[in-house]
Tab-separated table of C-alpha atoms in Angstrom:
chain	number	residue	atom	x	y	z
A	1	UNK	CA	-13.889	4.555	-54.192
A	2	UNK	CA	-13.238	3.398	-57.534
A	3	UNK	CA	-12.196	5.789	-60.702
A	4	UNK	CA	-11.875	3.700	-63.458
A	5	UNK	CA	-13.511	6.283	-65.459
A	6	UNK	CA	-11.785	9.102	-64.211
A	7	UNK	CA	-11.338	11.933	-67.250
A	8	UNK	CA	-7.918	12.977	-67.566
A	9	UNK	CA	-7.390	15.976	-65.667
A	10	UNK	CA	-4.915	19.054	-67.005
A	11	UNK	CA	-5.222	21.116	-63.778
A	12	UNK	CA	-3.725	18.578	-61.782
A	13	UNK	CA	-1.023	17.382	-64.451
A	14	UNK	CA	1.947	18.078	-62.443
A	15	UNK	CA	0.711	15.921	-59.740
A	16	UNK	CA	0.574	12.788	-61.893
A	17	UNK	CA	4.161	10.796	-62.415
A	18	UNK	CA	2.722	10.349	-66.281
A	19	UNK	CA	0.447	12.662	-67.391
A	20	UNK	CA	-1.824	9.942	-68.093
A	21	UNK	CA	-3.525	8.321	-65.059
A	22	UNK	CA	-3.727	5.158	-66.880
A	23	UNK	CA	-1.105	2.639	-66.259
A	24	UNK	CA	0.705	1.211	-69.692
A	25	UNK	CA	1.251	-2.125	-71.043
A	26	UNK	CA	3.408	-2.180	-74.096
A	27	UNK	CA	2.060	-5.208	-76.725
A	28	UNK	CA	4.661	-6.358	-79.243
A	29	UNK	CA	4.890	-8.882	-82.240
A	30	UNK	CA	7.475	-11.937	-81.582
A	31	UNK	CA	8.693	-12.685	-85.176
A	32	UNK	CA	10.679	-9.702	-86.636
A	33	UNK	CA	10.665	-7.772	-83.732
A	34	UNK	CA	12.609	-10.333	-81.190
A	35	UNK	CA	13.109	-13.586	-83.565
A	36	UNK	CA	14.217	-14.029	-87.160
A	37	UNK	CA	10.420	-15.697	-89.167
A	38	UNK	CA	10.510	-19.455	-87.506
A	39	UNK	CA	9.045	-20.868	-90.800
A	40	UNK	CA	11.790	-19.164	-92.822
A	41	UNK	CA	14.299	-20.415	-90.356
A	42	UNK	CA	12.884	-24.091	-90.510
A	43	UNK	CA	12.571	-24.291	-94.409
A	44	UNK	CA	16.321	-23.428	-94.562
A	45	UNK	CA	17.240	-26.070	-91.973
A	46	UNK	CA	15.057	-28.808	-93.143
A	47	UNK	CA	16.076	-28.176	-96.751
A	48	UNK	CA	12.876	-27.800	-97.902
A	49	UNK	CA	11.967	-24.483	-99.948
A	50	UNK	CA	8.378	-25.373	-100.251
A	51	UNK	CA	8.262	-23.998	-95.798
A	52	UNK	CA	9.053	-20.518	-96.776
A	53	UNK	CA	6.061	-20.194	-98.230
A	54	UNK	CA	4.122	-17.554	-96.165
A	55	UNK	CA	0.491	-15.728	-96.168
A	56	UNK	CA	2.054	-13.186	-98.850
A	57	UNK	CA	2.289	-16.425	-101.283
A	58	UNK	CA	-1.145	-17.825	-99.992
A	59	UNK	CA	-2.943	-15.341	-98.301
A	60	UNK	CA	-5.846	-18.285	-96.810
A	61	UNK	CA	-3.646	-19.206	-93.397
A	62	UNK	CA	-5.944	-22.125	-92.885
A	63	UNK	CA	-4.389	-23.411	-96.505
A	64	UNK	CA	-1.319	-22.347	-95.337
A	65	UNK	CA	-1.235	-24.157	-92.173
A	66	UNK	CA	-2.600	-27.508	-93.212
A	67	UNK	CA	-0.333	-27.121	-96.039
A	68	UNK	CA	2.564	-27.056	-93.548
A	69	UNK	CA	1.681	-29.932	-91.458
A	70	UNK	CA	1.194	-32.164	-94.694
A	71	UNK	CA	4.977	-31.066	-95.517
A	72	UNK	CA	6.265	-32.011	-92.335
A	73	UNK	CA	4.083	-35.105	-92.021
A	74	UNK	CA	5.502	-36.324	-95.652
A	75	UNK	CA	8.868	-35.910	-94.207
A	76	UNK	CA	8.473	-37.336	-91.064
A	77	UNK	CA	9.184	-34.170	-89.178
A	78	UNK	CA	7.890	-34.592	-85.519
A	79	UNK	CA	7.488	-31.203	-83.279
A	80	UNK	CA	10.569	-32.140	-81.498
A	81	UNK	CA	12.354	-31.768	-85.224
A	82	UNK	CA	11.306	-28.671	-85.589
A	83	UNK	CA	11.418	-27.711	-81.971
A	84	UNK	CA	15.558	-28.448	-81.982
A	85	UNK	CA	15.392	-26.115	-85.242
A	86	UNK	CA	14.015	-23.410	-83.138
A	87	UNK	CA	16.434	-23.943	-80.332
A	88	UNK	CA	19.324	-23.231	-82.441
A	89	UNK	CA	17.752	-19.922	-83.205
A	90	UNK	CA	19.247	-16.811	-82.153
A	91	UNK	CA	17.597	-13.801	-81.180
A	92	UNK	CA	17.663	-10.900	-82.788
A	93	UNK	CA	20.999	-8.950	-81.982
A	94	UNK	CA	19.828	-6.462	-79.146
A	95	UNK	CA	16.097	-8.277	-78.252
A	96	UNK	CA	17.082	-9.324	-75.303
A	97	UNK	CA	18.325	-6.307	-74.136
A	98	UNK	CA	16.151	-4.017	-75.344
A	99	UNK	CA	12.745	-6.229	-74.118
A	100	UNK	CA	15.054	-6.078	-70.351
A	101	UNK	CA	15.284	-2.293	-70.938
A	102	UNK	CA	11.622	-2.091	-71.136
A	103	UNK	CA	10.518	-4.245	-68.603
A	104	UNK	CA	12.098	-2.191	-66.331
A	105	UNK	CA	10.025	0.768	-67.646
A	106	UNK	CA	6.481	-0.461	-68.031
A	107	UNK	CA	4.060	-4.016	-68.629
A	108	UNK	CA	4.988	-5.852	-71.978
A	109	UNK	CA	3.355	-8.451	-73.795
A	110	UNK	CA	4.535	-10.295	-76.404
A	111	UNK	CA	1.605	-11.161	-78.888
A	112	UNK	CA	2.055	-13.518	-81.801
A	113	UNK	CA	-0.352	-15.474	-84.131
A	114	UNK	CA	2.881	-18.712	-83.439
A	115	UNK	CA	1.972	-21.547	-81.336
A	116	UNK	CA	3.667	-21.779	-77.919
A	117	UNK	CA	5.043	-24.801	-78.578
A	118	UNK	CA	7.018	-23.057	-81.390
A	119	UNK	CA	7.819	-20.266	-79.333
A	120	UNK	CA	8.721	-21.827	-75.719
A	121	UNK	CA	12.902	-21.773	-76.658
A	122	UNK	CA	12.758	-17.920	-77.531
A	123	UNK	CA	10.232	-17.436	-74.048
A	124	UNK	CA	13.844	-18.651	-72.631
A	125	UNK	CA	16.297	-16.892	-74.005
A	126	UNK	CA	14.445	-13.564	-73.469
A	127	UNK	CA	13.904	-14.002	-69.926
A	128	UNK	CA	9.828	-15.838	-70.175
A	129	UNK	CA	8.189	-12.370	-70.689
A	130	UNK	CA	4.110	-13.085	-71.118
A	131	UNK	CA	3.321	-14.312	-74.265
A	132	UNK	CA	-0.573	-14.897	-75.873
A	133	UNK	CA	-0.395	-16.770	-78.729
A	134	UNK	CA	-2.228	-20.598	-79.810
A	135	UNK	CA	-1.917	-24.290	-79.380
A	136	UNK	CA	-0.970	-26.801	-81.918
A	137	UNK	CA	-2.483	-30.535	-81.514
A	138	UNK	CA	-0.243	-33.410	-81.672
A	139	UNK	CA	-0.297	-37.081	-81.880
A	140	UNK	CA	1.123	-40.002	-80.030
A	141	UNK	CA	3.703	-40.095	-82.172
A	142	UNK	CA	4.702	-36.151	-81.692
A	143	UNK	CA	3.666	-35.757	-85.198
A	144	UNK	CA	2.108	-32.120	-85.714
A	145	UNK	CA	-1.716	-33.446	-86.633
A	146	UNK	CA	-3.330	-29.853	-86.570
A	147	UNK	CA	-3.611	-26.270	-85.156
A	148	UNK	CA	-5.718	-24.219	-82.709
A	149	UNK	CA	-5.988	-20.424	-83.201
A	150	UNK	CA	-6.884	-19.371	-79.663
A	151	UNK	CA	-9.580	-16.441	-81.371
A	152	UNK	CA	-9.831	-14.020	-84.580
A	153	UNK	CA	-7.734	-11.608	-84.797
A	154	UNK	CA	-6.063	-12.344	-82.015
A	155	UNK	CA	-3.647	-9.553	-81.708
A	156	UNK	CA	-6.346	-7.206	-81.752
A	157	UNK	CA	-8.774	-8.977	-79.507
A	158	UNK	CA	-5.962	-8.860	-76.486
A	159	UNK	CA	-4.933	-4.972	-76.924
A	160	UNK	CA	-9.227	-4.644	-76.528
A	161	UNK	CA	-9.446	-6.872	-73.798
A	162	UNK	CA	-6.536	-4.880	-71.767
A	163	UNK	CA	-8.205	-1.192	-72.872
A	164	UNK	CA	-11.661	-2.462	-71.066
A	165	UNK	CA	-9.600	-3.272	-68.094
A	166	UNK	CA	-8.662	0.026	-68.139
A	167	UNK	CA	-4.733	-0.154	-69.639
A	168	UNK	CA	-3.365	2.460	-72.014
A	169	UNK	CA	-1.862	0.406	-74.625
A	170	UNK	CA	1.278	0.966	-77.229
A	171	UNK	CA	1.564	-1.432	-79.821
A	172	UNK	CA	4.901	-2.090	-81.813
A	173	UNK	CA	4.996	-4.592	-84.907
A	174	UNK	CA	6.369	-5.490	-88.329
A	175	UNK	CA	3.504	-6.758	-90.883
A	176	UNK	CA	0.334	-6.744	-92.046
A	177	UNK	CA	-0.885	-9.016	-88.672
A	178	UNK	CA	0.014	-6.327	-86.541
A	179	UNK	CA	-1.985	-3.310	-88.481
A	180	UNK	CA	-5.452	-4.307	-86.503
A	181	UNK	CA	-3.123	-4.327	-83.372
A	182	UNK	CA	-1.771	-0.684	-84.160
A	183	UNK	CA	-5.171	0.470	-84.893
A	184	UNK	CA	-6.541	-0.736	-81.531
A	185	UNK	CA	-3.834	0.722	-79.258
A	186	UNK	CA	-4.013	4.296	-78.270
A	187	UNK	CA	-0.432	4.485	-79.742
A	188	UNK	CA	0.800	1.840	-82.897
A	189	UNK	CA	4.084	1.801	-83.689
A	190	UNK	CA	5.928	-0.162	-86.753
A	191	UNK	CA	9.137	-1.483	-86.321
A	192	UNK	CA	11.090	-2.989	-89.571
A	193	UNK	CA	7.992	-2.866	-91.470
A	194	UNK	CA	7.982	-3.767	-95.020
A	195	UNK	CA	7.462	-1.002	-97.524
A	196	UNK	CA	3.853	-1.932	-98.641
A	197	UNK	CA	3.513	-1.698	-94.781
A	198	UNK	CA	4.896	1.906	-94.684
A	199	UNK	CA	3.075	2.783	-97.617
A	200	UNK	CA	-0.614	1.214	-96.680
A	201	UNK	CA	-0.606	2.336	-93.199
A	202	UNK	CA	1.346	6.330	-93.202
A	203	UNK	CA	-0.540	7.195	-89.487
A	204	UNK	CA	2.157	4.425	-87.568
A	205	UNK	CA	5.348	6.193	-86.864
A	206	UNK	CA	8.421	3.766	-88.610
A	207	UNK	CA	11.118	3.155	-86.330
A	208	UNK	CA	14.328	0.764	-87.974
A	209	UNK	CA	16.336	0.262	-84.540
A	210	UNK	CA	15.874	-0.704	-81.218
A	211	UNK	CA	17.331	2.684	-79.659
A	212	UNK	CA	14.678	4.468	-81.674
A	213	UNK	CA	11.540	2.270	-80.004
A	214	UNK	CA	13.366	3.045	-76.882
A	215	UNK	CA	13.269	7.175	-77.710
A	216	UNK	CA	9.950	6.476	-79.195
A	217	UNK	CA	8.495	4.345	-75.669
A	218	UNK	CA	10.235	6.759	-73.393
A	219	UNK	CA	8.557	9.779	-74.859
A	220	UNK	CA	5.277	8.260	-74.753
A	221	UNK	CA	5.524	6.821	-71.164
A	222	UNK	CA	6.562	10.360	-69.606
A	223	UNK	CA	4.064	11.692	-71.886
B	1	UNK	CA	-10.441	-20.863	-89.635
B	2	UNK	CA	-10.692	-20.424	-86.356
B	3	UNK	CA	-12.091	-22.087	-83.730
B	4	UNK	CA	-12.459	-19.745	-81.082
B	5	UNK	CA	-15.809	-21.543	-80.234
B	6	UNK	CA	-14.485	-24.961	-80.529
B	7	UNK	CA	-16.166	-27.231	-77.542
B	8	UNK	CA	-13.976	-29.993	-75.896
B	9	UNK	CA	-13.812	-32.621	-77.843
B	10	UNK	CA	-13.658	-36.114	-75.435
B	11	UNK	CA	-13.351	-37.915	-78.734
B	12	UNK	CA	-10.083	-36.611	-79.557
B	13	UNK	CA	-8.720	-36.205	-76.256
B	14	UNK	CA	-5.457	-38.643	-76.869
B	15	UNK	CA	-4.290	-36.125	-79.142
B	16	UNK	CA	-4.170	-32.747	-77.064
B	17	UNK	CA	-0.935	-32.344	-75.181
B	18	UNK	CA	-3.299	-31.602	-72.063
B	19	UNK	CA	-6.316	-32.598	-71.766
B	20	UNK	CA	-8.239	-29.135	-72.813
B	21	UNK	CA	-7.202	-27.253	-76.072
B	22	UNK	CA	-7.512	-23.846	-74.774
B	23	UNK	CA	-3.749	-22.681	-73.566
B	24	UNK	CA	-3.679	-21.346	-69.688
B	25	UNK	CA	-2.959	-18.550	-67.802
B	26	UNK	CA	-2.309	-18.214	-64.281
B	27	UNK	CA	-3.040	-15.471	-62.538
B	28	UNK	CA	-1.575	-14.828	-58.795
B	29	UNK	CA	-1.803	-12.400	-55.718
B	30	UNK	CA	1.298	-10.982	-54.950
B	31	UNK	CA	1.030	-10.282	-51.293
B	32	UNK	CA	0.590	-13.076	-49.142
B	33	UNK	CA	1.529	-15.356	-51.682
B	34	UNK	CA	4.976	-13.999	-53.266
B	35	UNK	CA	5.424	-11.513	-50.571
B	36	UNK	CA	4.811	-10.212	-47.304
B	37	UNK	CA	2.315	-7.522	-46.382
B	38	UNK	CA	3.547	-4.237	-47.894
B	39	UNK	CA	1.858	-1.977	-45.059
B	40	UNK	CA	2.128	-4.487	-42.435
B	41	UNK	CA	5.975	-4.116	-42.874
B	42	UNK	CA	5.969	0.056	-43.881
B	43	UNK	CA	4.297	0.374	-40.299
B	44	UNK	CA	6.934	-1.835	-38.451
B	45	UNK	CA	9.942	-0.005	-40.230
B	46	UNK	CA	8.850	3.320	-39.477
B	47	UNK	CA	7.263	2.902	-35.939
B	48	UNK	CA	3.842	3.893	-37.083
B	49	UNK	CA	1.559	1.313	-35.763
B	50	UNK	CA	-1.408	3.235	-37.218
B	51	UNK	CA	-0.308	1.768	-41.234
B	52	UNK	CA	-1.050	-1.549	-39.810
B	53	UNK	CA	-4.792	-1.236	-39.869
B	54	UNK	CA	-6.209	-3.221	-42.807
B	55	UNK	CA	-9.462	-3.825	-44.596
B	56	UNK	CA	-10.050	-5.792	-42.115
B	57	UNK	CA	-10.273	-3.107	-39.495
B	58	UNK	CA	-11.568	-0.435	-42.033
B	59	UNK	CA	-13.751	-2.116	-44.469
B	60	UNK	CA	-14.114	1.025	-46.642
B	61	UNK	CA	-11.123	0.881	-48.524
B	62	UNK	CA	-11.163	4.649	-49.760
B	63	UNK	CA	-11.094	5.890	-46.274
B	64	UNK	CA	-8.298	3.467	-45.395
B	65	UNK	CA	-6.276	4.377	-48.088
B	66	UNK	CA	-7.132	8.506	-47.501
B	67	UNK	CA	-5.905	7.789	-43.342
B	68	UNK	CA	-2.650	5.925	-44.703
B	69	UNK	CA	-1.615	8.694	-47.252
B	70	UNK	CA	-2.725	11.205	-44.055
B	71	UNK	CA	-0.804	9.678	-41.979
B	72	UNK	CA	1.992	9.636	-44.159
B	73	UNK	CA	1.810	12.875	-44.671
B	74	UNK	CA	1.855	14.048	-41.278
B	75	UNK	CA	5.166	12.000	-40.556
B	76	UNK	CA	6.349	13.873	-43.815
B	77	UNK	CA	7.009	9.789	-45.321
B	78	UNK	CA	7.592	10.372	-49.169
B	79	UNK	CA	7.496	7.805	-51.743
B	80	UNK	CA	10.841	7.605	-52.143
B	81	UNK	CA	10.999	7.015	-48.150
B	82	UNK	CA	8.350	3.608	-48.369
B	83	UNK	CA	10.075	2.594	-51.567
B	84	UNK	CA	13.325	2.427	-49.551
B	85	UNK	CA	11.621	0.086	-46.901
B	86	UNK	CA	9.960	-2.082	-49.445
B	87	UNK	CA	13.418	-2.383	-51.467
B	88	UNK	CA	14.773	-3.686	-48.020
B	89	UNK	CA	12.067	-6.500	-47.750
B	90	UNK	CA	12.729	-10.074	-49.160
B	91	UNK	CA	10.503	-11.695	-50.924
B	92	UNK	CA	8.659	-14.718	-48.995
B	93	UNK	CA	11.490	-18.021	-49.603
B	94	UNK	CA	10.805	-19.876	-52.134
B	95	UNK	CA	9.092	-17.748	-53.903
B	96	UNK	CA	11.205	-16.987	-56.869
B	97	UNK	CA	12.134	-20.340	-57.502
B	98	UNK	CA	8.257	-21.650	-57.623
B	99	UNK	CA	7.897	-18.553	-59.778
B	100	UNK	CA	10.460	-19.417	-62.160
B	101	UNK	CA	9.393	-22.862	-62.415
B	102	UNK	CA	5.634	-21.882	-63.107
B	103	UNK	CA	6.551	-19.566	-65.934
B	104	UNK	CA	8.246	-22.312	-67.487
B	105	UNK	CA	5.687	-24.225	-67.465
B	106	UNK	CA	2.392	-21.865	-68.709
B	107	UNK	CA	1.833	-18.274	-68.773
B	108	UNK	CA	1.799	-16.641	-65.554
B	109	UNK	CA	0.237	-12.579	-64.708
B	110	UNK	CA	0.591	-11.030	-61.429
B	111	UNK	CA	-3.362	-9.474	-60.499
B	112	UNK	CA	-2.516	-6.798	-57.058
B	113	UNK	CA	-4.535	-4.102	-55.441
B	114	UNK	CA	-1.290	-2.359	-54.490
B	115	UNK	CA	0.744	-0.238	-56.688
B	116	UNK	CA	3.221	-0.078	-59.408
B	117	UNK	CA	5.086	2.113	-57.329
B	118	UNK	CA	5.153	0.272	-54.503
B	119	UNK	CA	5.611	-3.436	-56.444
B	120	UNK	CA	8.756	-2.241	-58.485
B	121	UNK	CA	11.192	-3.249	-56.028
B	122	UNK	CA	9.607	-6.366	-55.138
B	123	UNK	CA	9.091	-7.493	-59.129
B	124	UNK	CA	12.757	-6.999	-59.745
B	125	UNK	CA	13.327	-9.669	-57.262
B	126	UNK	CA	10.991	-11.997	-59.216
B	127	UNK	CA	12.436	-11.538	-62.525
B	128	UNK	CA	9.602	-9.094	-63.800
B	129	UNK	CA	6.804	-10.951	-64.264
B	130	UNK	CA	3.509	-9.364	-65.368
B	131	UNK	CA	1.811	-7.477	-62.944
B	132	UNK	CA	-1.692	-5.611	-63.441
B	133	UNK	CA	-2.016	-3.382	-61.002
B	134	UNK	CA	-2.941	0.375	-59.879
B	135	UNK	CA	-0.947	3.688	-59.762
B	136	UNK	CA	-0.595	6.185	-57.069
B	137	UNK	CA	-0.853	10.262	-57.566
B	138	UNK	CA	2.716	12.087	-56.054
B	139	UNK	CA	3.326	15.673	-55.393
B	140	UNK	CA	6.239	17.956	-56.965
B	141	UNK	CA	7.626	16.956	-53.578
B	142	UNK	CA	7.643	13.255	-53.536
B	143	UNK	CA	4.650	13.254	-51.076
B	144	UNK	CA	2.093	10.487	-52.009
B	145	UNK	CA	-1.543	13.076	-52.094
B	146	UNK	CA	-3.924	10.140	-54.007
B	147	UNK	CA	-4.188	6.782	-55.683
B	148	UNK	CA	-5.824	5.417	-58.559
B	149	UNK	CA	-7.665	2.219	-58.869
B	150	UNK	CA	-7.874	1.326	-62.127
B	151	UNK	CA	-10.819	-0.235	-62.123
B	152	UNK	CA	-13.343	-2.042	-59.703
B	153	UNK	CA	-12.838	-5.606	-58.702
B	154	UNK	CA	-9.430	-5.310	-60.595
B	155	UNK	CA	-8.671	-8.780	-60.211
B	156	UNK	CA	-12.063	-10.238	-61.389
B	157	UNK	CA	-12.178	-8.184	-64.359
B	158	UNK	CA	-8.497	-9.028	-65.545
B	159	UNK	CA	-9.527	-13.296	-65.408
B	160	UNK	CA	-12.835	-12.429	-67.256
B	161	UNK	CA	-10.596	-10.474	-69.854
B	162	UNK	CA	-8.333	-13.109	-70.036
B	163	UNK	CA	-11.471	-15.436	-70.402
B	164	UNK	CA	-13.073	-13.744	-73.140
B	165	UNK	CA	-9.713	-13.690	-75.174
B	166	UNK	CA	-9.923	-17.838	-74.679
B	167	UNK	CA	-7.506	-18.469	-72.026
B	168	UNK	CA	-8.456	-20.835	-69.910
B	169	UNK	CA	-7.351	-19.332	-66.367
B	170	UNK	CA	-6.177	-20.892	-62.759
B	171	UNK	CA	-6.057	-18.174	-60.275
B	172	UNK	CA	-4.450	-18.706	-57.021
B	173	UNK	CA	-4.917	-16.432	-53.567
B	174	UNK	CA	-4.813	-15.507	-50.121
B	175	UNK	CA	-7.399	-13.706	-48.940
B	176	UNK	CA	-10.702	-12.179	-49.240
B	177	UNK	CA	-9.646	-9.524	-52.005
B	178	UNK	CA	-8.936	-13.229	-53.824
B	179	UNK	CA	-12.429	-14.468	-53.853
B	180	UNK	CA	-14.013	-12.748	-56.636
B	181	UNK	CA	-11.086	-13.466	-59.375
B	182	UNK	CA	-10.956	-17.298	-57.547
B	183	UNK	CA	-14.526	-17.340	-58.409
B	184	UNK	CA	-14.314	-16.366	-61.963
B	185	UNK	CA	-11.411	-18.320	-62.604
B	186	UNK	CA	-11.362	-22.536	-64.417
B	187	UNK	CA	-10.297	-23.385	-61.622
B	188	UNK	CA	-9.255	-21.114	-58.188
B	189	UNK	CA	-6.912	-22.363	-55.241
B	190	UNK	CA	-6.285	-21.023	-51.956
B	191	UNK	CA	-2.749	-20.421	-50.668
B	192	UNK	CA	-2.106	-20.163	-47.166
B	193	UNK	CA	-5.797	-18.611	-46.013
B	194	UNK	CA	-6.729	-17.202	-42.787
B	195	UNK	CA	-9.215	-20.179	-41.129
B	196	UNK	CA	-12.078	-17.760	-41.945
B	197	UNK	CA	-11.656	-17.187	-45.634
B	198	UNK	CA	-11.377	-21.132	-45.323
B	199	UNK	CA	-14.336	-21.522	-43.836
B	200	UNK	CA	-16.323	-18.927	-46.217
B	201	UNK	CA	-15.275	-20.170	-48.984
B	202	UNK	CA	-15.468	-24.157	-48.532
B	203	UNK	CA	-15.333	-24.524	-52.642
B	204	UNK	CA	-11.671	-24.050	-53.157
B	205	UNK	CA	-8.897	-26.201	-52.466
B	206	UNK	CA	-6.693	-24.972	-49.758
B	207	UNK	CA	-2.632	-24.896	-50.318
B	208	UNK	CA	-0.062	-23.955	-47.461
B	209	UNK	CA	3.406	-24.904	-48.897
B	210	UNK	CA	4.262	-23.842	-52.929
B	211	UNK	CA	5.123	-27.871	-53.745
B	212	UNK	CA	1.318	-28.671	-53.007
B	213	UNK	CA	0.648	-25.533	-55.700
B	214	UNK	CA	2.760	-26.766	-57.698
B	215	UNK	CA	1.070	-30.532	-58.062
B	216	UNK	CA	-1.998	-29.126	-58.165
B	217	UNK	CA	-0.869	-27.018	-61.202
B	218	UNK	CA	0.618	-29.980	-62.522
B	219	UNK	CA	-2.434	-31.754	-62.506
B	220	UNK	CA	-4.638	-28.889	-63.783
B	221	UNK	CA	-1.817	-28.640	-66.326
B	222	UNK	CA	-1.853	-32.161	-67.651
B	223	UNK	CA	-5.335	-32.767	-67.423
């Protein structure tokens, strides 16, 4: 009954809609893919420089978070602060109608290392695609009092966990975070990468625009 | 860093924004709880009583799917001919709006045995929401000649995925096909049952109208 290991078959390749029997869920990166950076966005709002600091400035994230949270504690910023920040955060020009393109086509995911409580106003203005990302902890007070990283690597861990349910997975993202994700899927794609991103990691086609993904997801999906 | 072991702490409890710090998914049947019976309603629209029979008259599910795509054959019914009829069914009522409201409020994933052909239609109509599901094998002609299950026990394996990437899961259901993924879930809830999937399965709570699903999933939600 069941062929969940079923090897690809060329004889029969004009039967199959895809040449791959293996249904596809695309996996993308939120922040510089859909969103502008949120922490960039809320150091400019709140006026306070010391938020742009990111993991290229202090590469321990643990630092980096707790480091955060004592900022926003010192200025009595609650998670409602920072939540109306995110709010008045636009897209992307094109996200939302590129990420409507290619739900039509295929499964997407949207998988960030950001906290859903962060995230929950962009969910909404792209239409509440899936998301996996983590949980922050607050107080009584709304105060941000820590964070909860739902698992290592976290980007990685989900494109696995959809290959050994049997998923062909592409992968699109901008940084460093997304490399392990790029490596996992059976197809990685960067998207606005930096150049140290470009130049570390030459096997992950570079796309600039959303048209090009689109060329890029099209191909692969019809194989 | 991270905590992807990190028990429950009752000590700190006040501070969580629910009760449990792992973030949720819910997973869902489609048919039966979103919408009707996709062969019940192919066999009505084209006069073939024969597409009726379910796994509950044919227990194998391989030979019930090999007589269906027979018998489709023999009426010369091609893909594009059931896709019509499913485009023309409407979704169960109230089943968008409880699915709009749940995505709001935590992540929500579609797990079906049917297929992506056959769902497309119907997850337009819910605002395309995630769906993990299986893919059939069509001719140069249109003419349905196999189908691919991605993997056994699809549903069960897609909550134990979930669960090993630290989600903590609620998994809602129907029928019988239900059981396994209700079993594996946090927590599992039945939704409009037959009397002897009730009676079978005495451990879950029993739901006939979304509002009692969604105060349950309020609860679950909140703690």
């Amino acid at each position: 009954m069941v062929r969940n290991s079923l090897p690809y078959n060329p004889a029969t390749e004009s039967f199959f809609m895809t040449t791959n029997p293996l249904p596809t869920i695309v996996t993308l990166d939120l922040e510089g893919v859909f969103t502008p950076e949120i922490w960039h966005a809320v150091a400019e709002e709140t006026n306070i420089p010391a938020l742009r600091l990111t993991t290229r400035d202090e590469p321990d994230y643990d630092k980096l978070m707790k480091y955060r949270i004592n900022i926003l504690q010192d200025n009595n910023l609650s998670l409602r602060n920072i939540q109306d920040v995110i709010a008045s955060m636009a897209l992307l020009p094109g996200a939302r109608a590129f990420l409507d393109w290619l739900r039509c086509q295929t499964q997407a995911i949207i998988l960030s290392d950001t906290f859903y409580e962060f995230a929950a106003p962009f969910m909404q203005k792209l239409g509440e695609p899936t998301l996996f990302c983590n949980m922050l902890q607050v107080n009584d007070r709304d105060m941000i009092v820590d964070y909860h990283l739902r698992i290592d690597d976290g980007k990685r861990e989900a494109v696995m966990a959809l290959k050994r349910i049997n998923f062909r997975v592409i992968a699109a993202g901008d940084s460093y975070n997304d490399t392990t994700m790029l490596a996992a899927a059976d197809h990685g794609i960067l998207f606005r990468p930096p150049q140290n991103v470009i130049d570390d990691f030459p096997q992950f086609p570079v796309t600039s625009e959303y048209d090009e993904l689109k060329e890029l997801f099209t191909e692969l999906l019809n194989g």
